[in-house]
Amino acid sequence: MSPAPVTAFEQLSRNRLFEGIGEKVLERIRPNVNILRLKRGDIVFKEGDLGDSLYLVGEGSIKISKQGSGGRQEVLDYIRTGNFFGDDALLCLQPHSAMASDEEPSLLVAVNVLTYIHILVLPS
């Protein structure tokens, strides 16, 4: 495994979403995550896109915004290192209600919902 996935996986294990999750479960997740290295301004998803992944911020900051009156993007929140986003669309089974874009160089770990359910919910 190259250094980038190892670093990302280490960040994943410290993310608040996985607090209390055992090392064995994290090891099962490791081969099924997608590592995303983003530059400022990169778009993770747009408002209306299908929500199929949960995103964990290993490093950096992600801006959550929504198109407001006059067509301008209005900032709703910033998701920072150690936190996660994308869960609203997954839980509601609806398209994303906002846009997520990179605020600074960031490292994200994307866990596809089907992989997540298979690994954490279904028996092995």
PDB file of C-alpha atoms in Angstrom:
ATOM      1  CA  MET A   1       0.000   0.000   0.000  1.00  0.00           C
ATOM      2  CA  SER A   2       1.364   3.424  -0.936  1.00  0.00           C
ATOM      3  CA  PRO A   3       1.917   6.155   1.673  1.00  0.00           C
ATOM      4  CA  ALA A   4      -1.154   8.187   0.665  1.00  0.00           C
ATOM      5  CA  PRO A   5      -3.705   5.400   1.377  1.00  0.00           C
ATOM      6  CA  VAL A   6      -1.959   4.541   4.652  1.00  0.00           C
ATOM      7  CA  THR A   7      -2.087   8.181   5.773  1.00  0.00           C
ATOM      8  CA  ALA A   8      -5.717   8.446   4.711  1.00  0.00           C
ATOM      9  CA  PHE A   9      -6.596   5.277   6.565  1.00  0.00           C
ATOM     10  CA  GLU A  10      -4.886   6.579   9.704  1.00  0.00           C
ATOM     11  CA  GLN A  11      -6.977   9.739   9.374  1.00  0.00           C
ATOM     12  CA  LEU A  12     -10.093   7.605   8.897  1.00  0.00           C
ATOM     13  CA  SER A  13      -9.499   5.735  12.124  1.00  0.00           C
ATOM     14  CA  ARG A  14      -9.347   9.064  14.018  1.00  0.00           C
ATOM     15  CA  ASN A  15     -12.521  10.481  12.458  1.00  0.00           C
ATOM     16  CA  ARG A  16     -15.311  11.049  14.965  1.00  0.00           C
ATOM     17  CA  LEU A  17     -17.674   8.840  12.921  1.00  0.00           C
ATOM     18  CA  PHE A  18     -15.541   5.834  13.831  1.00  0.00           C
ATOM     19  CA  GLU A  19     -15.063   6.553  17.549  1.00  0.00           C
ATOM     20  CA  GLY A  20     -15.370   3.279  19.400  1.00  0.00           C
ATOM     21  CA  ILE A  21     -15.112   1.125  16.262  1.00  0.00           C
ATOM     22  CA  GLY A  22     -12.704  -1.753  16.753  1.00  0.00           C
ATOM     23  CA  GLU A  23      -9.479  -2.222  14.805  1.00  0.00           C
ATOM     24  CA  LYS A  24     -10.826  -5.384  13.113  1.00  0.00           C
ATOM     25  CA  VAL A  25     -13.782  -3.509  11.609  1.00  0.00           C
ATOM     26  CA  LEU A  26     -11.496  -0.698  10.443  1.00  0.00           C
ATOM     27  CA  GLU A  27      -9.226  -3.265   8.801  1.00  0.00           C
ATOM     28  CA  ARG A  28     -12.252  -4.608   6.870  1.00  0.00           C
ATOM     29  CA  ILE A  29     -13.035  -1.091   5.664  1.00  0.00           C
ATOM     30  CA  ARG A  30      -9.476  -0.266   4.548  1.00  0.00           C
ATOM     31  CA  PRO A  31      -9.545  -1.848   1.050  1.00  0.00           C
ATOM     32  CA  ASN A  32     -12.966  -0.377   0.261  1.00  0.00           C
ATOM     33  CA  VAL A  33     -12.380   3.339   0.685  1.00  0.00           C
ATOM     34  CA  ASN A  34     -11.594   5.861  -2.023  1.00  0.00           C
ATOM     35  CA  ILE A  35      -8.918   8.430  -1.276  1.00  0.00           C
ATOM     36  CA  LEU A  36      -9.586  11.893  -2.699  1.00  0.00           C
ATOM     37  CA  ARG A  37      -6.934  14.616  -2.736  1.00  0.00           C
ATOM     38  CA  LEU A  38      -8.566  17.926  -3.541  1.00  0.00           C
ATOM     39  CA  LYS A  39      -7.370  21.393  -4.497  1.00  0.00           C
ATOM     40  CA  ARG A  40      -9.096  24.611  -3.450  1.00  0.00           C
ATOM     41  CA  GLY A  41     -12.312  24.991  -5.453  1.00  0.00           C
ATOM     42  CA  ASP A  42     -12.709  21.319  -6.406  1.00  0.00           C
ATOM     43  CA  ILE A  43     -16.330  20.191  -6.185  1.00  0.00           C
ATOM     44  CA  VAL A  44     -17.112  17.017  -4.242  1.00  0.00           C
ATOM     45  CA  PHE A  45     -20.790  17.014  -5.212  1.00  0.00           C
ATOM     46  CA  LYS A  46     -23.375  19.481  -6.492  1.00  0.00           C
ATOM     47  CA  GLU A  47     -26.836  20.269  -5.228  1.00  0.00           C
ATOM     48  CA  GLY A  48     -29.147  17.653  -6.769  1.00  0.00           C
ATOM     49  CA  ASP A  49     -26.468  14.958  -7.227  1.00  0.00           C
ATOM     50  CA  LEU A  50     -27.278  11.457  -6.002  1.00  0.00           C
ATOM     51  CA  GLY A  51     -25.889  10.778  -2.520  1.00  0.00           C
ATOM     52  CA  ASP A  52     -24.072   7.450  -2.670  1.00  0.00           C
ATOM     53  CA  SER A  53     -21.063   8.055  -0.421  1.00  0.00           C
ATOM     54  CA  LEU A  54     -20.159   9.256   3.018  1.00  0.00           C
ATOM     55  CA  TYR A  55     -17.140  11.572   3.101  1.00  0.00           C
ATOM     56  CA  LEU A  56     -14.669  11.803   5.966  1.00  0.00           C
ATOM     57  CA  VAL A  57     -12.329  14.774   6.170  1.00  0.00           C
ATOM     58  CA  GLY A  58      -8.803  13.593   6.968  1.00  0.00           C
ATOM     59  CA  GLU A  59      -7.207  16.983   6.352  1.00  0.00           C
ATOM     60  CA  GLY A  60      -8.502  20.341   5.213  1.00  0.00           C
ATOM     61  CA  SER A  61     -11.873  22.039   5.058  1.00  0.00           C
ATOM     62  CA  ILE A  62     -14.964  21.501   2.899  1.00  0.00           C
ATOM     63  CA  LYS A  63     -17.470  24.281   2.263  1.00  0.00           C
ATOM     64  CA  ILE A  64     -21.160  23.363   2.205  1.00  0.00           C
ATOM     65  CA  SER A  65     -23.182  25.917   0.254  1.00  0.00           C
ATOM     66  CA  LYS A  66     -26.543  26.314  -1.413  1.00  0.00           C
ATOM     67  CA  GLN A  67     -27.678  28.457  -4.304  1.00  0.00           C
ATOM     68  CA  GLY A  68     -29.501  31.438  -2.860  1.00  0.00           C
ATOM     69  CA  SER A  69     -31.451  34.312  -4.274  1.00  0.00           C
ATOM     70  CA  GLY A  70     -29.752  35.912  -7.222  1.00  0.00           C
ATOM     71  CA  GLY A  71     -27.972  32.643  -8.071  1.00  0.00           C
ATOM     72  CA  ARG A  72     -25.079  33.181  -5.629  1.00  0.00           C
ATOM     73  CA  GLN A  73     -23.771  30.357  -3.450  1.00  0.00           C
ATOM     74  CA  GLU A  74     -24.528  30.988   0.228  1.00  0.00           C
ATOM     75  CA  VAL A  75     -22.259  29.254   2.743  1.00  0.00           C
ATOM     76  CA  LEU A  76     -24.133  27.000   5.168  1.00  0.00           C
ATOM     77  CA  ASP A  77     -21.215  25.369   6.996  1.00  0.00           C
ATOM     78  CA  TYR A  78     -17.590  24.303   6.913  1.00  0.00           C
ATOM     79  CA  ILE A  79     -16.681  20.671   7.565  1.00  0.00           C
ATOM     80  CA  ARG A  80     -13.191  20.407   9.020  1.00  0.00           C
ATOM     81  CA  THR A  81     -10.602  17.731   9.774  1.00  0.00           C
ATOM     82  CA  GLY A  82     -11.969  14.859  11.842  1.00  0.00           C
ATOM     83  CA  ASN A  83     -15.580  15.317  10.795  1.00  0.00           C
ATOM     84  CA  PHE A  84     -17.773  13.863   8.033  1.00  0.00           C
ATOM     85  CA  PHE A  85     -20.488  14.927   5.587  1.00  0.00           C
ATOM     86  CA  GLY A  86     -22.820  13.544   2.920  1.00  0.00           C
ATOM     87  CA  ASP A  87     -24.923  11.679   5.454  1.00  0.00           C
ATOM     88  CA  ASP A  88     -28.087  13.763   4.987  1.00  0.00           C
ATOM     89  CA  ALA A  89     -28.646  12.560   1.419  1.00  0.00           C
ATOM     90  CA  LEU A  90     -27.944   8.963   2.453  1.00  0.00           C
ATOM     91  CA  LEU A  91     -30.285   8.973   5.440  1.00  0.00           C
ATOM     92  CA  CYS A  92     -33.115  10.731   3.592  1.00  0.00           C
ATOM     93  CA  LEU A  93     -32.625   8.771   0.347  1.00  0.00           C
ATOM     94  CA  GLN A  94     -32.751  12.094  -1.470  1.00  0.00           C
ATOM     95  CA  PRO A  95     -30.339  13.956  -3.752  1.00  0.00           C
ATOM     96  CA  HIS A  96     -27.873  16.312  -2.059  1.00  0.00           C
ATOM     97  CA  SER A  97     -29.610  19.484  -0.908  1.00  0.00           C
ATOM     98  CA  ALA A  98     -26.404  21.533  -1.082  1.00  0.00           C
ATOM     99  CA  MET A  99     -23.027  21.671  -2.807  1.00  0.00           C
ATOM    100  CA  ALA A 100     -19.765  20.529  -1.189  1.00  0.00           C
ATOM    101  CA  SER A 101     -16.564  22.125  -2.456  1.00  0.00           C
ATOM    102  CA  ASP A 102     -12.988  22.224  -1.273  1.00  0.00           C
ATOM    103  CA  GLU A 103     -12.012  25.303   0.714  1.00  0.00           C
ATOM    104  CA  GLU A 104      -8.296  24.432   0.985  1.00  0.00           C
ATOM    105  CA  PRO A 105      -6.103  21.498  -0.085  1.00  0.00           C
ATOM    106  CA  SER A 106      -7.826  18.523   1.512  1.00  0.00           C
ATOM    107  CA  LEU A 107      -7.676  14.785   1.938  1.00  0.00           C
ATOM    108  CA  LEU A 108     -11.030  13.001   1.930  1.00  0.00           C
ATOM    109  CA  VAL A 109     -11.934   9.389   2.383  1.00  0.00           C
ATOM    110  CA  ALA A 110     -15.102   8.384   0.521  1.00  0.00           C
ATOM    111  CA  VAL A 111     -16.982   5.312   1.694  1.00  0.00           C
ATOM    112  CA  ASN A 112     -19.637   4.125  -0.745  1.00  0.00           C
ATOM    113  CA  VAL A 113     -22.894   3.437   1.091  1.00  0.00           C
ATOM    114  CA  LEU A 114     -23.249  -0.101  -0.263  1.00  0.00           C
ATOM    115  CA  THR A 115     -19.737  -0.952   0.921  1.00  0.00           C
ATOM    116  CA  TYR A 116     -20.445   0.626   4.296  1.00  0.00           C
ATOM    117  CA  ILE A 117     -23.649  -1.382   4.802  1.00  0.00           C
ATOM    118  CA  HIS A 118     -22.011  -4.615   3.696  1.00  0.00           C
ATOM    119  CA  ILE A 119     -18.995  -4.220   5.985  1.00  0.00           C
ATOM    120  CA  LEU A 120     -20.609  -2.790   9.099  1.00  0.00           C
ATOM    121  CA  VAL A 121     -24.160  -4.148   9.077  1.00  0.00           C
ATOM    122  CA  LEU A 122     -24.262  -7.469   7.264  1.00  0.00           C
ATOM    123  CA  PRO A 123     -22.650 -10.477   8.941  1.00  0.00           C
ATOM    124  CA  SER A 124     -19.461 -11.775   7.378  1.00  0.00           C
TER     125      SER A 124
END
